[in-house]
Amino acid sequence: MPIWKRPIDLPTVQAGNEGTAVSHLGIEFTEIGEDFLRARVPVDARTKQPFGLLHGGVSVVLAETLGSVGAVYASPEGWHAVGLDINANHLRSARSGWVTGTARPVHIGRTTQVWQIDMVNDEGELTCVSRLTIAMLAPR
């Protein structure tokens, strides 16, 4: 059973992030499932740290983007999602290609949501795991 409470499709989600850090970093939404959202970020000059590795903060941006977008579409029309807490465990570096994140809800409540975001490199190896807690704000 789908978790989405609003109509959701890839072109709409991607367009909603134009002109933001998401588009500046080259993040692309790639798949929407019944209970997950997936996006990827390139490992390139925009996203690497000085030692040539994907910057850990970029992994966190990918995670917060996926969890926040997921939370918005998993809530009724008019509700807003704001991040309360995020953590990230960096497990493996990435020097090239893409890192793909998959976000799934752990908890969808009325006032809070918790999302798990797993990120993998092009070989499918886990690079980072993140958990995002979101406050849900009612329409005013």
Coordinates of N, CA and C in Angstrom, one line a residue:
M1 N 0.8 -1.2 0.0 CA 0.0 0.0 0.0 C 0.9 1.3 0.0
P2 N 0.7 2.2 -0.9 CA 1.5 3.4 -1.0 C 1.4 4.3 0.2
I3 N 2.5 4.9 0.6 CA 2.5 5.8 1.7 C 2.2 7.2 1.3
W4 N 2.1 7.5 0.0 CA 1.9 8.9 -0.5 C 0.5 9.4 -0.3
K5 N 0.4 10.6 0.3 CA -1.0 11.2 0.5 C -1.2 12.3 -0.5
R6 N -0.2 12.6 -1.3 CA -0.4 13.6 -2.4 C 0.1 13.0 -3.7
P7 N -0.4 13.5 -4.8 CA 0.1 13.0 -6.1 C 1.6 13.3 -6.2
I8 N 2.4 12.3 -6.6 CA 3.8 12.4 -6.7 C 4.3 11.8 -8.0
D9 N 5.2 12.5 -8.7 CA 5.9 11.9 -9.9 C 7.2 12.6 -10.0
L10 N 8.1 12.0 -10.7 CA 9.5 12.4 -10.8 C 9.7 13.9 -11.4
P11 N 9.0 14.2 -12.5 CA 9.2 15.6 -13.0 C 8.7 16.6 -12.0
T12 N 7.7 16.4 -11.3 CA 7.2 17.4 -10.3 C 8.2 17.6 -9.1
V13 N 8.7 16.4 -8.6 CA 9.6 16.5 -7.5 C 10.9 17.2 -8.0
Q14 N 11.4 16.8 -9.2 CA 12.7 17.4 -9.6 C 12.5 18.9 -9.9
A15 N 11.3 19.3 -10.5 CA 11.1 20.7 -10.7 C 10.9 21.6 -9.4
G16 N 10.4 20.9 -8.4 CA 10.3 21.6 -7.1 C 11.6 22.0 -6.4
N17 N 12.7 21.4 -6.9 CA 14.0 21.6 -6.3 C 14.9 22.5 -7.2
E18 N 14.4 23.0 -8.3 CA 15.2 23.8 -9.2 C 15.5 25.1 -8.5
G19 N 16.8 25.6 -8.8 CA 17.2 26.8 -8.2 C 17.6 26.7 -6.7
T20 N 17.8 25.5 -6.2 CA 18.2 25.3 -4.8 C 19.5 24.6 -4.7
A21 N 20.0 24.3 -3.5 CA 21.2 23.5 -3.3 C 21.1 22.2 -4.0
V22 N 19.9 21.6 -4.1 CA 19.7 20.3 -4.7 C 20.1 20.4 -6.2
S23 N 19.6 21.3 -6.9 CA 20.0 21.4 -8.3 C 21.5 21.9 -8.5
H24 N 21.9 22.7 -7.6 CA 23.3 23.2 -7.7 C 24.3 22.0 -7.6
L25 N 24.0 21.1 -6.7 CA 24.9 19.9 -6.5 C 24.6 18.8 -7.5
G26 N 23.6 18.9 -8.4 CA 23.4 17.9 -9.4 C 22.6 16.7 -9.0
I27 N 21.8 16.9 -7.9 CA 21.0 15.8 -7.4 C 19.9 15.5 -8.3
E28 N 19.7 14.3 -8.7 CA 18.6 13.8 -9.6 C 17.7 12.8 -8.9
F29 N 16.4 13.0 -8.9 CA 15.5 12.1 -8.4 C 15.3 11.0 -9.5
T30 N 15.4 9.7 -9.1 CA 15.4 8.7 -10.1 C 14.2 7.7 -10.0
E31 N 13.6 7.5 -8.8 CA 12.6 6.5 -8.7 C 11.7 6.8 -7.5
I32 N 10.4 6.5 -7.7 CA 9.4 6.6 -6.6 C 8.8 5.2 -6.5
G33 N 8.8 4.6 -5.4 CA 8.1 3.3 -5.1 C 7.0 3.5 -4.2
E34 N 6.3 2.4 -3.9 CA 5.2 2.5 -3.0 C 5.6 3.0 -1.6
D35 N 6.8 2.7 -1.1 CA 7.2 3.1 0.2 C 8.6 3.7 0.2
F36 N 9.1 4.2 -0.9 CA 10.5 4.7 -0.9 C 10.6 5.8 -2.0
L37 N 11.6 6.6 -1.8 CA 12.0 7.6 -2.8 C 13.5 7.5 -3.0
R38 N 14.0 7.6 -4.3 CA 15.4 7.4 -4.6 C 15.9 8.6 -5.4
A39 N 17.1 9.0 -5.1 CA 17.8 10.1 -5.8 C 19.3 9.8 -5.8
R40 N 20.0 10.5 -6.7 CA 21.5 10.3 -6.8 C 22.2 11.6 -6.9
V41 N 23.4 11.6 -6.5 CA 24.3 12.8 -6.6 C 25.6 12.4 -7.3
P42 N 26.1 13.2 -8.2 CA 27.3 12.9 -8.9 C 28.5 13.2 -8.0
V43 N 29.5 12.4 -8.1 CA 30.8 12.6 -7.4 C 31.7 13.4 -8.4
D44 N 31.6 14.7 -8.3 CA 32.4 15.5 -9.3 C 32.9 16.8 -8.6
A45 N 33.4 17.7 -9.3 CA 34.0 18.9 -8.8 C 33.1 19.7 -7.8
R46 N 31.8 19.6 -8.0 CA 30.9 20.3 -7.2 C 30.7 19.7 -5.8
T47 N 31.0 18.4 -5.8 CA 30.6 17.6 -4.6 C 31.8 17.0 -3.8
K48 N 33.0 17.1 -4.4 CA 34.2 16.5 -3.7 C 34.8 17.4 -2.7
Q49 N 35.4 16.9 -1.7 CA 36.3 17.6 -0.8 C 37.7 17.7 -1.3
P50 N 38.6 18.4 -0.7 CA 39.9 18.6 -1.2 C 40.7 17.3 -1.4
F51 N 40.4 16.2 -0.8 CA 41.2 15.0 -1.0 C 40.6 14.1 -2.1
G52 N 39.6 14.6 -2.8 CA 39.1 13.9 -4.0 C 37.9 13.0 -3.7
L53 N 37.4 13.0 -2.4 CA 36.3 12.1 -2.0 C 35.0 12.9 -2.0
L54 N 33.9 12.2 -2.1 CA 32.6 12.8 -1.9 C 32.6 13.5 -0.5
H55 N 32.2 14.7 -0.5 CA 32.2 15.5 0.8 C 31.1 14.9 1.7
G56 N 31.4 14.6 2.9 CA 30.4 14.0 3.8 C 29.1 14.9 3.9
G57 N 29.3 16.2 3.9 CA 28.2 17.1 3.9 C 27.2 16.9 2.8
V58 N 27.8 16.6 1.6 CA 26.9 16.3 0.4 C 26.1 15.1 0.7
S59 N 26.6 14.1 1.3 CA 25.8 12.9 1.7 C 24.7 13.3 2.6
V60 N 24.9 14.2 3.5 CA 23.9 14.7 4.4 C 22.8 15.5 3.7
V61 N 23.3 16.3 2.7 CA 22.3 17.1 1.9 C 21.4 16.1 1.1
L62 N 22.0 15.1 0.5 CA 21.2 14.1 -0.2 C 20.2 13.4 0.8
A63 N 20.7 13.0 1.9 CA 19.8 12.4 2.9 C 18.6 13.3 3.3
E64 N 19.0 14.5 3.7 CA 17.9 15.5 4.2 C 16.9 15.8 3.0
T65 N 17.4 15.9 1.8 CA 16.6 16.1 0.7 C 15.6 15.0 0.5
L66 N 16.1 13.8 0.5 CA 15.2 12.6 0.3 C 14.2 12.5 1.4
G67 N 14.6 12.6 2.6 CA 13.7 12.5 3.8 C 12.7 13.6 3.8
S68 N 13.1 14.8 3.6 CA 12.2 15.9 3.6 C 11.1 15.9 2.5
V69 N 11.6 15.5 1.3 CA 10.6 15.4 0.2 C 9.7 14.3 0.4
G70 N 10.2 13.2 0.9 CA 9.3 12.0 1.2 C 8.3 12.4 2.3
A71 N 8.7 13.1 3.3 CA 7.8 13.5 4.4 C 6.7 14.4 3.9
V72 N 7.0 15.3 3.0 CA 6.0 16.2 2.4 C 4.9 15.4 1.7
Y73 N 5.4 14.5 0.8 CA 4.4 13.8 0.0 C 3.7 12.7 0.8
A74 N 4.2 12.3 1.9 CA 3.6 11.3 2.8 C 2.6 12.0 3.8
S75 N 2.4 13.3 3.7 CA 1.6 14.1 4.6 C 0.4 14.7 3.8
P76 N -0.7 15.1 4.5 CA -1.8 15.7 3.8 C -1.4 17.0 3.2
E77 N -2.2 17.4 2.2 CA -2.0 18.6 1.5 C -2.0 19.8 2.5
G78 N -1.0 20.7 2.3 CA -0.9 21.9 3.1 C 0.1 21.8 4.3
W79 N 0.4 20.5 4.6 CA 1.4 20.3 5.7 C 2.8 20.6 5.2
H80 N 3.7 21.0 6.1 CA 5.1 21.3 5.8 C 6.0 20.4 6.6
A81 N 7.2 20.1 6.1 CA 8.1 19.3 6.8 C 9.4 20.1 7.1
V82 N 9.9 20.1 8.3 CA 11.2 20.7 8.7 C 12.0 19.8 9.5
G83 N 13.3 19.7 9.1 CA 14.2 18.8 9.8 C 14.4 19.2 11.2
L84 N 14.4 18.2 12.1 CA 14.7 18.4 13.5 C 16.1 17.9 13.9
D85 N 16.4 16.7 13.3 CA 17.7 16.1 13.7 C 18.1 15.2 12.5
I86 N 19.4 15.2 12.3 CA 19.9 14.2 11.2 C 21.2 13.7 11.7
N87 N 21.5 12.4 11.5 CA 22.8 11.9 11.7 C 23.2 11.1 10.5
A88 N 24.5 10.9 10.4 CA 25.0 10.2 9.2 C 26.3 9.4 9.6
N89 N 26.3 8.2 9.2 CA 27.5 7.4 9.4 C 28.1 7.1 8.1
H90 N 29.4 7.7 7.9 CA 30.1 7.5 6.6 C 30.9 6.2 6.7
L91 N 30.5 5.3 5.8 CA 31.1 3.9 5.9 C 32.2 3.6 4.8
R92 N 32.1 4.3 3.7 CA 33.0 4.0 2.6 C 33.0 5.3 1.7
S93 N 34.2 5.6 1.2 CA 34.4 6.8 0.4 C 33.9 6.5 -1.0
A94 N 33.7 7.6 -1.8 CA 33.4 7.5 -3.2 C 34.2 8.6 -3.9
R95 N 34.9 8.2 -4.9 CA 35.8 9.1 -5.7 C 35.3 9.5 -7.0
S96 N 34.3 8.7 -7.6 CA 33.8 9.0 -8.9 C 32.4 8.4 -9.0
G97 N 31.8 8.6 -10.1 CA 30.5 8.0 -10.4 C 29.4 8.8 -9.7
W98 N 28.5 8.0 -9.2 CA 27.3 8.5 -8.5 C 27.1 7.8 -7.1
V99 N 26.5 8.5 -6.2 CA 26.1 7.9 -4.9 C 24.5 8.0 -5.0
T100 N 23.9 6.9 -4.8 CA 22.4 6.9 -4.8 C 21.9 6.6 -3.4
G101 N 20.9 7.4 -3.1 CA 20.2 7.3 -1.8 C 18.8 6.8 -1.9
T102 N 18.4 5.9 -1.0 CA 17.0 5.4 -0.9 C 16.5 5.8 0.4
A103 N 15.4 6.5 0.5 CA 14.7 6.9 1.7 C 13.5 6.1 1.9
R104 N 13.3 5.6 3.2 CA 12.1 4.9 3.6 C 11.7 5.4 4.9
P105 N 10.4 5.5 5.2 CA 10.0 5.9 6.5 C 10.1 4.8 7.5
V106 N 10.6 5.2 8.7 CA 10.6 4.4 9.9 C 9.3 4.6 10.7
H107 N 8.9 5.9 10.7 CA 7.7 6.3 11.4 C 7.0 7.5 10.7
I108 N 5.8 7.4 10.5 CA 5.0 8.5 9.9 C 3.9 8.8 10.9
G109 N 4.1 9.8 11.7 CA 3.2 10.2 12.7 C 2.5 11.6 12.3
R110 N 1.6 12.0 13.2 CA 0.9 13.3 12.9 C 1.8 14.5 13.0
T111 N 2.7 14.5 14.0 CA 3.6 15.6 14.3 C 5.0 15.4 14.0
T112 N 5.4 14.1 13.9 CA 6.8 13.8 13.5 C 6.9 12.6 12.5
Q113 N 8.0 12.6 11.8 CA 8.3 11.5 10.9 C 9.8 11.2 11.1
V114 N 10.1 9.9 10.9 CA 11.5 9.5 11.0 C 11.8 8.7 9.7
W115 N 12.9 9.1 9.0 CA 13.2 8.5 7.7 C 14.6 7.9 7.8
Q116 N 14.8 6.7 7.2 CA 16.1 6.1 7.1 C 16.5 6.2 5.7
I117 N 17.8 6.7 5.5 CA 18.3 6.9 4.1 C 19.6 6.1 4.0
D118 N 19.6 5.2 3.1 CA 20.8 4.4 2.8 C 21.4 4.8 1.5
M119 N 22.7 5.1 1.5 CA 23.4 5.5 0.3 C 24.4 4.5 -0.2
V120 N 24.5 4.3 -1.5 CA 25.4 3.3 -2.1 C 26.1 3.9 -3.3
N121 N 27.3 3.3 -3.6 CA 28.1 3.8 -4.7 C 27.6 3.0 -6.0
D122 N 28.3 3.2 -7.1 CA 27.9 2.5 -8.3 C 28.0 1.0 -8.3
E123 N 28.8 0.5 -7.4 CA 28.9 -0.9 -7.2 C 27.9 -1.5 -6.2
G124 N 27.1 -0.7 -5.7 CA 26.1 -1.1 -4.7 C 26.6 -1.2 -3.3
E125 N 27.8 -0.7 -3.1 CA 28.4 -0.8 -1.7 C 27.9 0.3 -0.9
L126 N 27.5 0.1 0.4 CA 27.0 1.1 1.3 C 28.1 2.1 1.6
T127 N 27.8 3.4 1.3 CA 28.7 4.5 1.6 C 28.3 5.2 2.8
C128 N 27.0 5.4 3.1 CA 26.6 6.2 4.2 C 25.2 5.7 4.6
V129 N 24.9 5.7 5.9 CA 23.5 5.5 6.4 C 23.2 6.7 7.2
S130 N 21.9 7.2 7.1 CA 21.5 8.4 7.8 C 20.1 8.2 8.3
R131 N 19.8 8.9 9.4 CA 18.4 8.9 9.9 C 18.0 10.3 10.1
L132 N 16.9 10.7 9.7 CA 16.3 12.1 9.7 C 15.0 12.1 10.5
T133 N 15.0 13.0 11.5 CA 13.7 13.2 12.2 C 13.2 14.5 11.8
I134 N 11.9 14.5 11.4 CA 11.2 15.7 10.8 C 10.0 16.1 11.7
A135 N 9.9 17.4 11.9 CA 8.7 18.0 12.5 C 7.7 18.3 11.4
M136 N 6.4 17.9 11.6 CA 5.4 18.1 10.6 C 4.6 19.3 11.1
L137 N 4.5 20.4 10.3 CA 3.8 21.6 10.6 C 2.4 21.7 9.9
A138 N 1.4 21.8 10.8 CA 0.0 21.9 10.2 C -0.2 23.1 9.4
P139 N -1.1 23.1 8.5 CA -1.5 24.3 7.7 C -2.0 25.4 8.6
R140 N -1.6 26.6 8.2 CA -2.1 27.8 9.0 C -3.2 28.5 8.2

